[in-house]
Amino acid sequence: MPSRRIDLHSHSRYSDGSDSPAELIAEASAAGVDVVALTDHDTLAGIDEATGAIRGTGMTLVPGIELSAQVIDPLPGAVPRSVHVLGLLVDGHDAELVAEMARIRDHRADRLRLMVEKLAVDFDISWDEVRGGMAAGATPGRPHIAQVLIAKGYFPDTDAAFATALRADGLYHVPHYAPRLLRALEIITNAGGVAILAHPATGARSGALDHSAPLLELIAAYSLYVDAGLAGLEIDHRENTEDGKAVLRSVASELGLIVTGSSDYHGDRKGNRLGENTTSEEHYEAILSRATGAAPISL
Ligand code: AMP
Ligand code: ZN
Ligand code: FE
Ligand code: FE
């Protein structure tokens, strides 16, 4: 069989992407993608629509999530860092996972409303406008605020809004609840999913670990995550630095981890294009043989 184009990370309107699940499947097909994972932030709400859209396309849908998590270094005054974990092929009926996703989404909604209140001091923006631009049931995120600020001419695009008004260390930012990374890994693994650390080496933006640390230290730190259920690393992602990718490859080979590549497509909200990074058949097979929560869907 010729090798397929496998893209294991994308977002629809059910989180902060701009496409409906059906539009996303159509885009994936046009991009020559054969296997696509829908991994909205903290929700599986788009999977049914994506399943309907996959019918007759010859493509395969991998149901998944991108679970919000955080790392807090054991140092006085440490500021929590936001990290993301892909949970591929999780069981959508797992009670713990369902409850945790709901908890995160509730806190995200409160947090976004608070951010809008802070922004409203300096910008013409209201919570009703932000909420009005979100699809019913969508996981609230800063890109929903960015959309309103862009529409009103404050910023040319999402990146510009994130570089100033929406930055995590900025004046208007409010953090939201997320489980600690070790807990997030356990929840996904207990739900039969395959836990892949998303974009682990984006440099300044986030990341569980400092990839400029000595390799042996990093391997020791990653092995604690492996004990909690970590199965793989998303290495081929446009936001990982080249230095970071090289380090991650050493870690993955040392610990026998799955390596994925993916686009992290968000429709027109980000430049990431479906299929721009892909996962090998070999590593995809490793994901399938590990998952017990759900099966890939091809109809
Ligand atoms: P939030 O989930 O509210 O913390 O917002 C972060 C989300 O915004 C991430 O999932 C990113 O994919 C998305 N995003 C879009 N553009 C950017 C950007 N320029 N910088 C950081 N995050 C961005
Ligand atoms: Zn996102
Ligand atoms: Fe992410
Ligand atoms: Fe993502």
Coordinates of C-alpha atoms and ligand atoms in Angstrom, one line a residue:
M1 CA 0.0 0.0 0.0
P2 CA 1.4 3.4 -0.9
S3 CA 1.9 5.4 2.3
R4 CA -1.0 7.5 3.4
R5 CA -0.9 11.2 4.5
I6 CA -1.7 11.1 8.2
D7 CA -2.4 14.3 10.0
L8 CA -3.2 13.8 13.7
H9 CA -4.1 17.3 15.1
S10 CA -6.8 19.7 13.9
H11 CA -9.5 22.1 15.2
S12 CA -13.0 22.8 14.2
R13 CA -15.6 25.4 15.2
Y14 CA -16.3 23.3 18.3
S15 CA -13.2 24.9 19.7
D16 CA -11.2 27.7 18.2
G17 CA -11.0 26.6 14.5
S18 CA -13.1 28.4 11.9
D19 CA -14.4 25.4 9.9
S20 CA -17.4 23.2 10.7
P21 CA -16.3 19.5 11.0
A22 CA -17.7 18.9 7.5
E23 CA -15.7 21.8 6.1
L24 CA -12.6 20.5 7.8
I25 CA -13.1 17.0 6.3
A26 CA -13.6 18.6 2.9
E27 CA -10.4 20.7 3.3
A28 CA -8.5 17.6 4.4
S29 CA -9.7 15.7 1.3
A30 CA -8.6 18.6 -0.9
A31 CA -5.2 18.6 0.7
G32 CA -4.7 14.9 -0.1
V33 CA -4.9 13.9 3.6
D34 CA -6.1 10.2 4.0
V35 CA -6.2 10.0 7.8
V36 CA -7.2 13.0 9.9
A37 CA -7.6 13.4 13.7
L38 CA -10.2 16.0 14.9
T39 CA -8.7 17.2 18.2
D40 CA -10.7 20.1 19.5
H41 CA -9.7 21.7 22.8
D42 CA -11.4 19.9 25.7
T43 CA -14.3 18.5 23.8
L44 CA -15.5 15.7 21.6
A45 CA -18.6 17.6 20.4
G46 CA -17.5 17.8 16.8
I47 CA -16.9 14.1 16.3
D48 CA -20.4 13.1 15.3
E49 CA -20.5 15.7 12.6
A50 CA -17.1 14.7 11.4
T51 CA -18.2 11.1 11.3
G52 CA -21.1 12.0 9.1
A53 CA -18.8 13.9 6.7
I54 CA -16.2 11.1 6.4
R55 CA -18.8 8.7 4.9
G56 CA -18.0 7.9 1.3
T57 CA -14.8 9.9 1.2
G58 CA -12.5 6.9 1.6
M59 CA -10.8 8.9 4.4
T60 CA -10.3 7.8 8.0
L61 CA -11.3 9.9 11.0
V62 CA -9.3 9.6 14.2
P63 CA -11.5 10.9 17.1
G64 CA -9.6 12.8 19.7
I65 CA -9.1 15.8 21.9
E66 CA -6.4 18.3 22.8
L67 CA -6.7 18.4 26.6
S68 CA -5.5 21.6 28.4
A69 CA -3.1 20.9 31.2
Q70 CA -0.5 22.8 33.2
V71 CA 2.9 22.4 34.7
I72 CA 4.0 24.2 37.9
D73 CA 7.7 23.9 38.6
P74 CA 8.4 23.1 42.3
L75 CA 10.0 26.5 42.9
P76 CA 8.8 29.4 45.0
G77 CA 6.8 31.8 42.9
A78 CA 6.6 29.5 39.9
V79 CA 4.1 30.6 37.3
P80 CA 2.0 27.7 35.9
R81 CA 2.7 27.0 32.2
S82 CA 0.0 25.9 29.9
V83 CA 0.6 22.7 28.1
H84 CA -1.5 20.7 25.7
V85 CA -1.9 16.9 25.5
L86 CA -3.5 15.2 22.5
G87 CA -5.7 12.3 23.5
L88 CA -6.2 10.2 20.4
L89 CA -8.9 7.5 20.3
V90 CA -10.2 8.2 23.8
D91 CA -13.5 6.7 24.9
G92 CA -16.0 9.6 24.8
H93 CA -18.1 7.9 27.5
D94 CA -15.4 7.7 30.1
A95 CA -16.9 9.5 33.1
E96 CA -13.6 11.0 34.4
L97 CA -12.7 12.4 31.1
V98 CA -16.1 13.8 30.4
A99 CA -16.2 15.4 33.9
E100 CA -12.7 16.9 33.5
M101 CA -13.4 18.3 30.0
A102 CA -16.7 19.9 31.3
R103 CA -14.8 21.4 34.3
I104 CA -12.1 22.9 32.0
R105 CA -14.7 24.3 29.6
D106 CA -16.7 26.0 32.4
H107 CA -13.6 27.6 33.7
R108 CA -12.6 28.7 30.2
A109 CA -15.9 30.4 29.8
D110 CA -15.6 32.3 33.1
R111 CA -12.0 33.2 32.2
L112 CA -12.9 34.5 28.8
R113 CA -15.6 36.7 30.2
L114 CA -13.2 38.1 32.7
M115 CA -10.7 38.8 30.0
V116 CA -13.3 40.6 28.0
E117 CA -14.2 42.8 31.0
K118 CA -10.5 43.7 31.4
L119 CA -10.2 44.4 27.7
A120 CA -13.3 46.5 27.7
V121 CA -11.5 49.2 29.7
D122 CA -9.3 49.9 26.6
F123 CA -11.2 48.4 23.7
D124 CA -14.8 48.6 22.4
I125 CA -15.7 45.0 23.1
S126 CA -18.4 43.1 25.0
W127 CA -19.0 39.5 26.1
D128 CA -22.2 39.4 24.1
E129 CA -20.2 40.1 20.9
V130 CA -17.6 37.5 21.7
R131 CA -20.2 34.9 22.7
G132 CA -22.2 35.7 19.5
G133 CA -19.2 34.7 17.4
M134 CA -18.8 31.3 19.0
A135 CA -20.6 28.2 17.7
A136 CA -23.0 26.6 20.1
G137 CA -21.1 24.2 22.4
A138 CA -17.7 25.5 21.4
T139 CA -14.9 25.5 23.9
P140 CA -14.1 29.2 24.6
G141 CA -10.6 30.4 23.8
R142 CA -8.7 33.6 23.2
P143 CA -9.1 33.3 19.4
H144 CA -12.8 34.0 19.9
I145 CA -11.8 37.4 21.4
A146 CA -9.2 37.9 18.6
Q147 CA -12.0 37.5 16.0
V148 CA -14.0 40.5 17.5
L149 CA -10.9 42.7 17.8
I150 CA -9.9 41.9 14.2
A151 CA -13.4 42.6 13.0
K152 CA -13.3 46.0 14.7
G153 CA -10.0 46.9 13.0
Y154 CA -7.8 46.8 16.1
F155 CA -5.6 44.0 14.7
P156 CA -4.9 42.6 11.2
D157 CA -4.9 39.0 12.3
T158 CA -4.9 36.5 15.2
D159 CA -1.1 36.5 15.5
A160 CA -1.1 40.3 16.0
A161 CA -3.8 40.1 18.6
F162 CA -1.9 37.3 20.5
A163 CA 1.4 39.3 20.3
T164 CA -0.1 42.2 22.3
A165 CA -3.6 42.3 23.8
L166 CA -4.0 38.5 24.3
R167 CA -0.5 37.5 25.3
A168 CA -0.3 35.2 28.3
D169 CA 2.0 37.6 30.3
G170 CA 0.0 40.7 29.3
L171 CA -2.2 43.1 31.1
Y172 CA -5.5 41.5 30.1
H173 CA -4.7 37.8 30.5
V174 CA -6.6 35.6 32.9
P175 CA -5.5 32.0 33.4
H176 CA -8.0 29.1 33.5
Y177 CA -8.2 25.9 35.4
A178 CA -6.5 22.9 33.9
P179 CA -5.3 19.6 35.5
R180 CA -1.6 19.1 36.2
L181 CA 0.1 17.4 33.3
L182 CA 0.6 14.1 35.2
R183 CA -3.1 14.0 35.9
A184 CA -4.0 14.8 32.3
L185 CA -1.8 12.0 31.1
E186 CA -3.6 9.6 33.5
I187 CA -7.1 10.7 32.5
I188 CA -6.4 10.2 28.8
T189 CA -4.7 6.8 29.4
N190 CA -7.5 5.6 31.7
A191 CA -10.0 6.6 29.0
G192 CA -8.2 4.2 26.6
G193 CA -6.6 7.0 24.7
V194 CA -3.1 7.5 23.4
A195 CA -1.5 10.5 25.1
I196 CA 0.8 12.6 22.8
L197 CA 2.4 15.7 24.1
A198 CA 1.4 18.5 21.7
H199 CA 4.0 20.9 20.3
P200 CA 6.4 20.3 23.2
A201 CA 9.2 22.6 22.1
T202 CA 7.7 25.9 21.0
G203 CA 10.3 27.9 22.7
A204 CA 9.1 30.9 24.6
R205 CA 5.4 30.2 24.1
S206 CA 4.9 27.2 26.4
G207 CA 6.3 23.7 27.0
A208 CA 6.4 21.3 29.9
L209 CA 10.3 21.2 30.0
D210 CA 13.2 23.4 29.0
H211 CA 14.7 21.6 26.1
S212 CA 18.1 23.3 26.5
A213 CA 18.7 21.3 29.7
P214 CA 21.2 18.4 29.6
L215 CA 19.8 15.4 27.7
L216 CA 20.1 13.0 30.6
E217 CA 18.0 15.4 32.8
L218 CA 15.4 15.7 30.1
I219 CA 15.2 11.9 29.6
A220 CA 14.7 11.5 33.4
A221 CA 12.0 14.2 33.4
Y222 CA 10.2 12.7 30.4
S223 CA 10.3 9.2 31.9
L224 CA 8.1 10.4 34.8
Y225 CA 5.6 11.5 32.2
V226 CA 5.9 8.1 30.5
D227 CA 5.1 6.4 33.9
A228 CA 1.9 8.5 34.0
G229 CA 0.9 7.3 30.5
L230 CA 2.7 9.5 28.0
A231 CA 2.9 7.6 24.7
G232 CA 4.4 10.0 22.3
L233 CA 5.7 13.4 21.2
E234 CA 4.4 15.6 18.5
I235 CA 7.7 16.5 17.0
D236 CA 6.9 17.6 13.4
H237 CA 4.8 20.7 14.2
R238 CA 5.5 24.1 12.7
E239 CA 5.9 25.7 16.1
N240 CA 8.5 23.4 17.5
T241 CA 12.0 25.0 17.2
E242 CA 14.6 23.2 15.1
D243 CA 16.8 22.7 18.1
G244 CA 13.9 21.5 20.1
K245 CA 12.9 18.9 17.5
A246 CA 16.5 17.5 17.5
V247 CA 16.4 17.1 21.2
L248 CA 12.9 15.6 21.1
R249 CA 14.1 13.0 18.6
S250 CA 16.8 11.9 20.9
V251 CA 14.4 11.7 23.8
A252 CA 11.9 9.7 21.8
S253 CA 14.4 7.2 20.5
E254 CA 15.9 6.8 24.0
L255 CA 12.5 6.2 25.6
G256 CA 10.9 4.3 22.7
L257 CA 8.2 6.9 22.3
I258 CA 5.8 7.3 19.4
V259 CA 6.6 10.3 17.1
T260 CA 3.8 12.3 15.4
G261 CA 3.7 15.1 12.8
S262 CA 0.6 17.2 12.3
S263 CA -0.7 20.5 11.1
D264 CA -2.7 21.8 14.1
Y265 CA -5.1 23.3 11.5
H266 CA -7.4 26.0 12.8
G267 CA -9.1 27.0 9.5
D268 CA -8.5 30.6 8.6
R269 CA -7.6 31.5 12.2
K270 CA -3.9 30.4 11.8
G271 CA -1.6 29.8 8.9
N272 CA -1.3 26.0 9.6
R273 CA -2.4 24.0 6.5
L274 CA -3.8 20.5 6.7
G275 CA -1.2 17.9 5.8
E276 CA 1.8 20.3 6.2
N277 CA 3.3 17.8 8.6
T278 CA 2.4 14.1 8.8
T279 CA 2.9 11.0 10.8
S280 CA 4.5 7.8 9.4
E281 CA 2.5 4.6 8.9
E282 CA 4.7 2.9 11.4
H283 CA 4.0 5.3 14.2
Y284 CA 0.3 5.5 13.3
E285 CA 0.2 1.7 13.7
A286 CA 1.8 2.0 17.1
I287 CA -1.0 4.4 18.1
L288 CA -3.7 2.0 16.9
S289 CA -2.2 -1.0 18.7
R290 CA -2.1 1.0 22.0
A291 CA -5.5 2.6 21.9
T292 CA -8.4 0.8 23.7
G293 CA -10.9 3.7 24.0
A294 CA -12.2 4.0 20.4
A295 CA -11.4 2.9 16.9
P296 CA -10.6 5.0 13.8
I297 CA -13.7 5.6 11.7
S298 CA -14.0 4.9 8.0
L299 CA -17.4 4.4 6.5
Ligands
AMP1 P1 -6.4 29.7 24.9 O1 -6.8 28.3 24.6 O2 -7.5 30.6 25.1 O3 -5.3 29.8 25.9 O4 -5.7 30.3 23.5 C1 -4.7 29.6 22.9 C2 -5.1 29.0 21.6 O5 -5.1 30.0 20.6 C3 -4.1 27.9 21.1 O6 -4.9 26.7 20.9 C4 -3.7 28.3 19.8 O7 -3.8 27.4 18.8 C5 -4.5 29.5 19.4 N1 -3.7 30.6 18.7 C6 -4.0 31.1 17.6 N2 -3.1 32.0 17.2 C7 -2.2 32.0 18.2 C8 -1.0 32.7 18.5 N3 -0.5 33.6 17.6 N4 -0.3 32.5 19.6 C9 -0.8 31.6 20.5 N5 -1.9 30.9 20.3 C10 -2.6 31.1 19.2
ZN2 ZN -6.4 26.1 19.4
FE3 FE -2.1 23.4 21.4
FE4 FE -4.1 22.6 18.7

